[in-house]
Short mmCIF file of C-alpha atoms and ligand atoms in Angstrom, two decimals:
data_model
loop_
_atom_site.label_atom_id
_atom_site.label_comp_id
_atom_site.label_asym_id
_atom_site.label_seq_id
_atom_site.Cartn_x
_atom_site.Cartn_y
_atom_site.Cartn_z
CA MET A 1 -70.96 -90.06 13.53
CA LYS A 2 -69.42 -86.77 12.60
CA SER A 3 -66.03 -87.06 10.31
CA VAL A 4 -63.28 -84.97 9.56
CA LEU A 5 -60.22 -85.38 6.90
CA ILE A 6 -56.91 -83.74 8.21
CA THR A 7 -54.06 -83.10 5.85
CA GLY A 8 -50.52 -83.01 7.32
CA ALA A 9 -51.69 -85.13 10.31
CA SER A 10 -48.43 -86.80 10.85
CA SER A 11 -46.73 -83.83 12.78
CA GLY A 12 -47.23 -80.69 14.68
CA ILE A 13 -50.67 -79.02 14.34
CA GLY A 14 -52.10 -81.66 11.98
CA LYS A 15 -51.47 -84.29 14.70
CA SER A 16 -52.76 -82.43 17.83
CA LEU A 17 -55.96 -81.57 15.51
CA VAL A 18 -56.46 -85.42 15.12
CA LYS A 19 -56.35 -86.18 18.61
CA ARG A 20 -58.81 -82.84 19.33
CA TYR A 21 -60.94 -84.04 16.87
CA VAL A 22 -60.84 -88.08 17.96
CA ALA A 23 -61.60 -86.60 21.56
CA ASP A 24 -64.77 -84.99 20.54
CA GLY A 25 -65.94 -88.35 19.16
CA TYR A 26 -65.52 -87.89 15.36
CA GLN A 27 -64.49 -90.40 12.57
CA VAL A 28 -60.78 -88.97 11.68
CA TYR A 29 -59.32 -89.71 8.36
CA ALA A 30 -55.68 -88.83 9.48
CA ALA A 31 -53.81 -88.05 6.22
CA GLY A 32 -49.81 -87.98 5.70
CA ARG A 33 -47.26 -88.88 3.12
CA ASN A 34 -45.42 -91.30 5.25
CA SER A 35 -47.15 -94.35 6.60
CA HIS A 36 -44.60 -95.22 9.30
CA LYS A 37 -45.13 -91.31 10.75
CA LEU A 38 -48.81 -92.01 10.85
CA VAL A 39 -48.87 -95.30 12.52
CA GLN A 40 -46.24 -94.00 15.38
CA ALA A 41 -48.52 -91.13 15.72
CA PHE A 42 -51.82 -93.07 15.81
CA GLY A 43 -51.38 -96.89 16.14
CA ASP A 44 -54.65 -98.38 15.24
CA HIS A 45 -57.22 -96.26 16.87
CA PRO A 46 -60.62 -97.49 15.56
CA ARG A 47 -61.71 -94.08 15.13
CA ILE A 48 -58.72 -93.05 13.03
CA THR A 49 -58.42 -94.00 9.33
CA GLN A 50 -54.95 -93.47 8.09
CA LEU A 51 -54.51 -92.01 4.59
CA VAL A 52 -51.06 -92.21 2.61
CA PHE A 53 -50.65 -89.62 0.07
CA ASP A 54 -48.74 -86.65 -1.19
CA VAL A 55 -50.59 -83.68 -1.47
CA THR A 56 -48.89 -82.73 -4.33
CA GLN A 57 -49.63 -85.62 -6.56
CA LEU A 58 -53.33 -85.18 -7.94
CA ASP A 59 -53.51 -88.63 -9.14
CA GLN A 60 -52.51 -90.12 -5.62
CA ILE A 61 -55.45 -87.91 -4.20
CA LYS A 62 -58.12 -89.00 -6.64
CA THR A 63 -57.41 -92.56 -5.93
CA ILE A 64 -57.46 -92.19 -1.97
CA ALA A 65 -60.41 -90.10 -2.61
CA GLU A 66 -62.74 -93.26 -3.50
CA GLN A 67 -62.01 -94.38 -0.05
CA VAL A 68 -63.62 -91.46 1.94
CA THR A 69 -67.07 -91.21 2.18
CA GLU A 70 -68.94 -88.02 3.34
CA LEU A 71 -67.19 -85.57 5.47
CA ASP A 72 -68.48 -82.84 8.04
CA HIS A 73 -65.18 -81.13 8.26
CA LEU A 74 -62.14 -81.02 5.79
CA ILE A 75 -58.97 -79.29 7.32
CA LEU A 76 -56.22 -78.76 4.53
CA ASN A 77 -53.09 -78.12 6.68
CA ALA A 78 -50.21 -79.76 5.32
CA GLY A 79 -47.64 -77.52 4.28
CA ASP A 80 -43.82 -76.49 4.32
CA CYS A 81 -41.66 -73.29 4.76
CA GLU A 82 -38.37 -72.37 3.09
CA TYR A 83 -36.74 -69.02 3.46
CA MET A 84 -35.04 -67.05 0.49
CA ASP A 85 -31.45 -66.47 2.05
CA ASP A 86 -29.63 -64.77 -0.61
CA ILE A 87 -31.92 -62.39 -2.22
CA LEU A 88 -29.79 -61.34 -5.06
CA HIS A 89 -29.87 -64.70 -5.83
CA PHE A 90 -33.60 -65.16 -6.41
CA ASP A 91 -34.21 -69.15 -6.17
CA SER A 92 -37.43 -69.42 -8.43
CA GLN A 93 -36.91 -73.41 -7.90
CA LEU A 94 -37.50 -73.00 -4.12
CA PHE A 95 -40.26 -70.45 -5.06
CA ALA A 96 -42.09 -73.16 -6.97
CA ARG A 97 -41.32 -75.83 -4.20
CA VAL A 98 -43.35 -73.67 -1.67
CA ILE A 99 -45.94 -72.50 -3.84
CA ASN A 100 -46.62 -76.19 -5.03
CA VAL A 101 -46.71 -77.79 -1.39
CA ASN A 102 -48.42 -74.95 0.29
CA LEU A 103 -51.12 -73.63 -2.29
CA LEU A 104 -51.41 -76.18 -5.44
CA SER A 105 -51.96 -78.83 -2.91
CA VAL A 106 -55.07 -77.18 -1.74
CA ALA A 107 -56.40 -76.90 -4.94
CA TYR A 108 -55.48 -80.68 -5.84
CA CYS A 109 -57.11 -81.54 -2.34
CA LEU A 110 -60.17 -79.52 -3.25
CA GLU A 111 -60.68 -81.09 -6.51
CA GLY A 112 -60.21 -84.78 -4.74
CA PHE A 113 -62.05 -84.08 -1.39
CA LEU A 114 -64.50 -80.89 -1.81
CA ALA A 115 -67.36 -82.93 -3.15
CA LYS A 116 -67.20 -85.34 -0.26
CA VAL A 117 -68.38 -82.20 2.27
CA LEU A 118 -71.74 -82.56 3.23
CA PRO A 119 -74.30 -79.30 3.23
CA PHE A 120 -73.68 -77.63 6.63
CA GLY A 121 -69.97 -78.94 6.49
CA ARG A 122 -67.19 -76.68 6.42
CA VAL A 123 -63.66 -76.56 4.85
CA GLY A 124 -60.67 -75.07 6.91
CA ILE A 125 -57.82 -73.78 5.26
CA VAL A 126 -54.53 -73.44 7.23
CA SER A 127 -52.69 -70.13 5.98
CA SER A 128 -50.46 -68.06 8.42
CA SER A 129 -50.35 -64.68 10.48
CA ALA A 130 -47.67 -64.06 8.30
CA THR A 131 -49.83 -62.47 5.92
CA ILE A 132 -51.06 -59.55 7.86
CA VAL A 133 -47.78 -58.01 7.26
CA PRO A 134 -44.82 -58.84 5.22
CA PHE A 135 -41.66 -60.37 6.86
CA PRO A 136 -37.96 -60.69 5.27
CA LYS A 137 -36.88 -63.66 3.54
CA ALA A 138 -40.61 -65.05 3.30
CA GLN A 139 -41.36 -64.03 -0.18
CA ALA A 140 -42.05 -67.77 -1.21
CA TYR A 141 -44.09 -68.87 1.74
CA GLY A 142 -45.68 -65.55 2.40
CA ALA A 143 -47.03 -65.37 -1.28
CA SER A 144 -48.36 -69.23 -1.16
CA LYS A 145 -50.17 -68.22 2.29
CA ALA A 146 -51.52 -64.91 0.70
CA GLY A 147 -52.78 -66.91 -2.30
CA LEU A 148 -54.62 -69.34 0.24
CA ASP A 149 -55.98 -66.44 2.06
CA TYR A 150 -57.66 -65.04 -1.29
CA LEU A 151 -58.73 -68.78 -2.28
CA ALA A 152 -60.41 -69.15 1.05
CA ARG A 153 -62.48 -66.20 1.02
CA SER A 154 -63.54 -66.35 -2.72
CA LEU A 155 -64.58 -70.21 -1.99
CA SER A 156 -66.46 -68.93 1.04
CA ILE A 157 -68.71 -66.85 -1.53
CA ASP A 158 -69.36 -69.57 -4.01
CA LEU A 159 -69.79 -72.33 -1.30
CA ALA A 160 -72.32 -70.43 0.71
CA GLN A 161 -75.13 -71.65 -1.82
CA HIS A 162 -74.25 -75.15 -1.12
CA ASN A 163 -74.40 -74.50 2.33
CA ILE A 164 -70.91 -75.05 3.13
CA GLY A 165 -68.72 -72.91 5.28
CA VAL A 166 -65.29 -72.01 5.18
CA SER A 167 -62.87 -71.16 7.69
CA LEU A 168 -59.71 -69.04 6.85
CA ILE A 169 -56.91 -70.02 9.78
CA GLN A 170 -54.29 -68.01 10.39
CA PRO A 171 -51.87 -69.35 13.29
CA GLY A 172 -49.24 -67.33 15.01
CA PHE A 173 -46.03 -69.06 16.09
CA VAL A 174 -46.86 -72.56 17.16
CA GLN A 175 -44.09 -74.99 18.51
CA THR A 176 -43.49 -77.66 15.69
CA PRO A 177 -40.86 -79.26 13.61
CA LEU A 178 -41.57 -76.24 11.12
CA THR A 179 -40.69 -73.69 13.62
CA ASP A 180 -38.01 -75.71 15.67
CA LYS A 181 -35.57 -74.77 12.47
CA ASN A 182 -36.23 -71.26 13.01
CA ASP A 183 -32.93 -69.21 14.53
CA PHE A 184 -35.21 -65.82 15.45
CA ALA A 185 -37.29 -64.79 17.93
CA MET A 186 -40.80 -66.13 17.77
CA PRO A 187 -42.98 -63.92 20.40
CA GLY A 188 -45.65 -65.64 21.71
CA ARG A 189 -45.35 -69.13 20.60
CA ILE A 190 -47.81 -71.51 21.74
CA SER A 191 -48.01 -75.57 21.71
CA PRO A 192 -49.56 -77.42 18.88
CA GLN A 193 -52.40 -78.24 21.35
CA GLN A 194 -53.12 -74.98 22.08
CA ALA A 195 -53.07 -74.49 18.44
CA ALA A 196 -55.61 -77.32 17.64
CA ASN A 197 -58.05 -76.31 20.53
CA SER A 198 -58.49 -72.89 18.78
CA ILE A 199 -58.98 -74.38 15.38
CA PHE A 200 -61.30 -77.04 16.79
CA ASN A 201 -63.33 -74.26 18.43
CA GLY A 202 -63.09 -72.01 15.61
CA MET A 203 -64.39 -74.97 13.18
CA VAL A 204 -67.15 -76.04 15.31
CA ALA A 205 -68.43 -72.54 16.11
CA GLY A 206 -68.43 -71.89 12.20
CA LYS A 207 -66.06 -68.90 12.19
CA HIS A 208 -64.79 -67.33 8.98
CA LEU A 209 -61.85 -66.18 10.25
CA ILE A 210 -59.77 -68.09 12.86
CA ARG A 211 -56.52 -66.52 14.33
CA PHE A 212 -54.59 -66.92 17.34
CA PRO A 213 -53.03 -66.15 19.69
CA PHE A 214 -54.91 -62.86 20.51
CA LEU A 215 -52.14 -60.53 21.63
CA LEU A 216 -49.71 -61.41 18.45
CA ILE A 217 -52.66 -60.83 15.92
CA LEU A 218 -53.29 -57.64 17.64
CA SER A 219 -49.96 -56.45 17.38
CA LEU A 220 -49.58 -57.61 13.81
CA GLN A 221 -52.81 -55.71 13.18
CA VAL A 222 -51.65 -52.74 14.64
CA LEU A 223 -48.37 -53.03 12.60
CA ALA A 224 -50.14 -53.25 9.36
CA LEU A 225 -51.97 -49.95 9.95
CA LEU A 226 -48.56 -48.18 10.05
CA PRO A 227 -46.98 -46.70 6.56
CA PHE A 228 -45.34 -49.52 4.73
CA SER A 229 -42.05 -47.44 4.79
CA TRP A 230 -42.14 -47.56 8.99
CA TRP A 231 -42.91 -51.17 9.01
CA ARG A 232 -40.01 -51.84 6.29
CA ALA A 233 -37.53 -49.69 8.42
CA TYR A 234 -38.42 -51.61 11.92
CA ILE A 235 -38.34 -54.84 10.42
CA SER A 236 -35.20 -54.53 8.26
CA ARG A 237 -33.09 -52.86 11.81
CA LYS A 238 -34.56 -55.89 13.44
CA THR A 239 -33.42 -58.72 11.02
CA ASN A 240 -30.02 -56.98 10.53
CA LYS A 241 -29.04 -56.56 13.95
N1 LIG B 301 -45.95 -73.75 13.12
C1 LIG B 301 -46.10 -72.52 12.75
O1 LIG B 301 -45.94 -71.75 13.89
C2 LIG B 301 -47.27 -72.17 11.86
C3 LIG B 301 -47.63 -71.09 11.91
C4 LIG B 301 -48.60 -70.36 10.78
C5 LIG B 301 -49.09 -71.63 9.76
N2 LIG B 301 -48.52 -72.72 10.06
C6 LIG B 301 -48.83 -73.90 9.11
O2 LIG B 301 -49.42 -74.94 9.55
C7 LIG B 301 -49.56 -76.07 8.90
C8 LIG B 301 -49.02 -77.12 9.49
O3 LIG B 301 -47.50 -76.95 10.07
P1 LIG B 301 -46.81 -77.68 11.42
O4 LIG B 301 -46.45 -76.16 11.83
O5 LIG B 301 -47.87 -78.50 12.15
O6 LIG B 301 -45.53 -78.08 10.46
P2 LIG B 301 -44.99 -79.66 10.69
O7 LIG B 301 -45.04 -80.02 11.96
O8 LIG B 301 -43.73 -79.60 9.80
O9 LIG B 301 -46.23 -80.53 9.79
C9 LIG B 301 -46.35 -80.26 8.54
C10 LIG B 301 -47.11 -81.63 7.79
O10 LIG B 301 -47.46 -81.18 6.72
C11 LIG B 301 -46.97 -82.35 5.97
N3 LIG B 301 -46.50 -82.46 4.65
C12 LIG B 301 -45.49 -81.53 4.07
N4 LIG B 301 -45.51 -81.83 2.71
C13 LIG B 301 -46.26 -82.77 2.31
C14 LIG B 301 -46.47 -83.28 1.04
N5 LIG B 301 -46.16 -82.86 0.05
N6 LIG B 301 -47.58 -84.41 1.20
C15 LIG B 301 -48.25 -84.63 2.36
N7 LIG B 301 -48.26 -84.04 3.67
C16 LIG B 301 -46.96 -82.84 3.52
C17 LIG B 301 -45.81 -83.15 6.86
O11 LIG B 301 -45.73 -84.35 6.66
P3 LIG B 301 -44.36 -85.21 6.98
O12 LIG B 301 -44.45 -85.55 8.35
O13 LIG B 301 -44.12 -86.52 6.46
O14 LIG B 301 -43.32 -84.36 6.63
C18 LIG B 301 -46.71 -82.87 8.22
O15 LIG B 301 -47.34 -83.61 8.77
C19 LIG B 301 -48.55 -75.57 7.62
O16 LIG B 301 -49.53 -75.42 6.57
C20 LIG B 301 -47.93 -74.40 8.14
O17 LIG B 301 -47.64 -73.36 7.08
C21 LIG B 301 -47.62 -73.23 10.93
#
């Protein structure tokens, strides 16, 4: 039976991904930091093994990794978002928190779990479409996700000789607790089930880059072609309305 480990499985995209993989017959390691939330989400399904650890704690990851055998897919999805509301009082603690939970955590999980991924297996790294163009107040979130973009692409080069693939995953807006707290327009926001389908299909097809939804990604790519000063003027005007 094929197997997958998914971090951030207690909520949002990760929770829907667990259900999508289970529906396809996989043995799923569903990882979260809150055992109560995992039990609420999945009960005691025979093909779901719940793993409880904090992705920012390498010692916890290493201990848990002993319970994990071989993996066909490893999806590093856990993350958080905090915005920099008062830019003139740049909050380096906030910056460090976001880099820790979104970027360093992926390094810790790679140290713990990469050796478990089988030849012809695949690692999925959940970044964001926010890295296509810079957004206001997103200095910490954007920097953490841009770091993941580089990490995923560089990893892909070195893992190719081991026949392990890497998918860089850049979702647009998805309706989850992470975006429910946003007070700005989120064009093209999709359900976590739609996001999970796109990620699952892309992982199974061995895609290097999994981006969705199509229209939002296309618009961001066009905007990224503009001179930066045009984009800055446009997004500043929209934000300060
Ligand atoms: N939603 C979007 O529009 C969107 C767009 C682009 C990218 N993404 C990315 O997609 C990923 C999933 O986000 P989501 O929207 O599904 O958000 P979510 O519903 O808030 O889920 C985030 C998951 O990460 C877990 N997590 C956070 N910090 C953790 C830690 N220190 N240790 C272990 N687990 C931790 C959370 O656990 P708890 O349940 O215990 O909090 C939760 O399971 C994130 O990397 C996010 O940046 C989301």
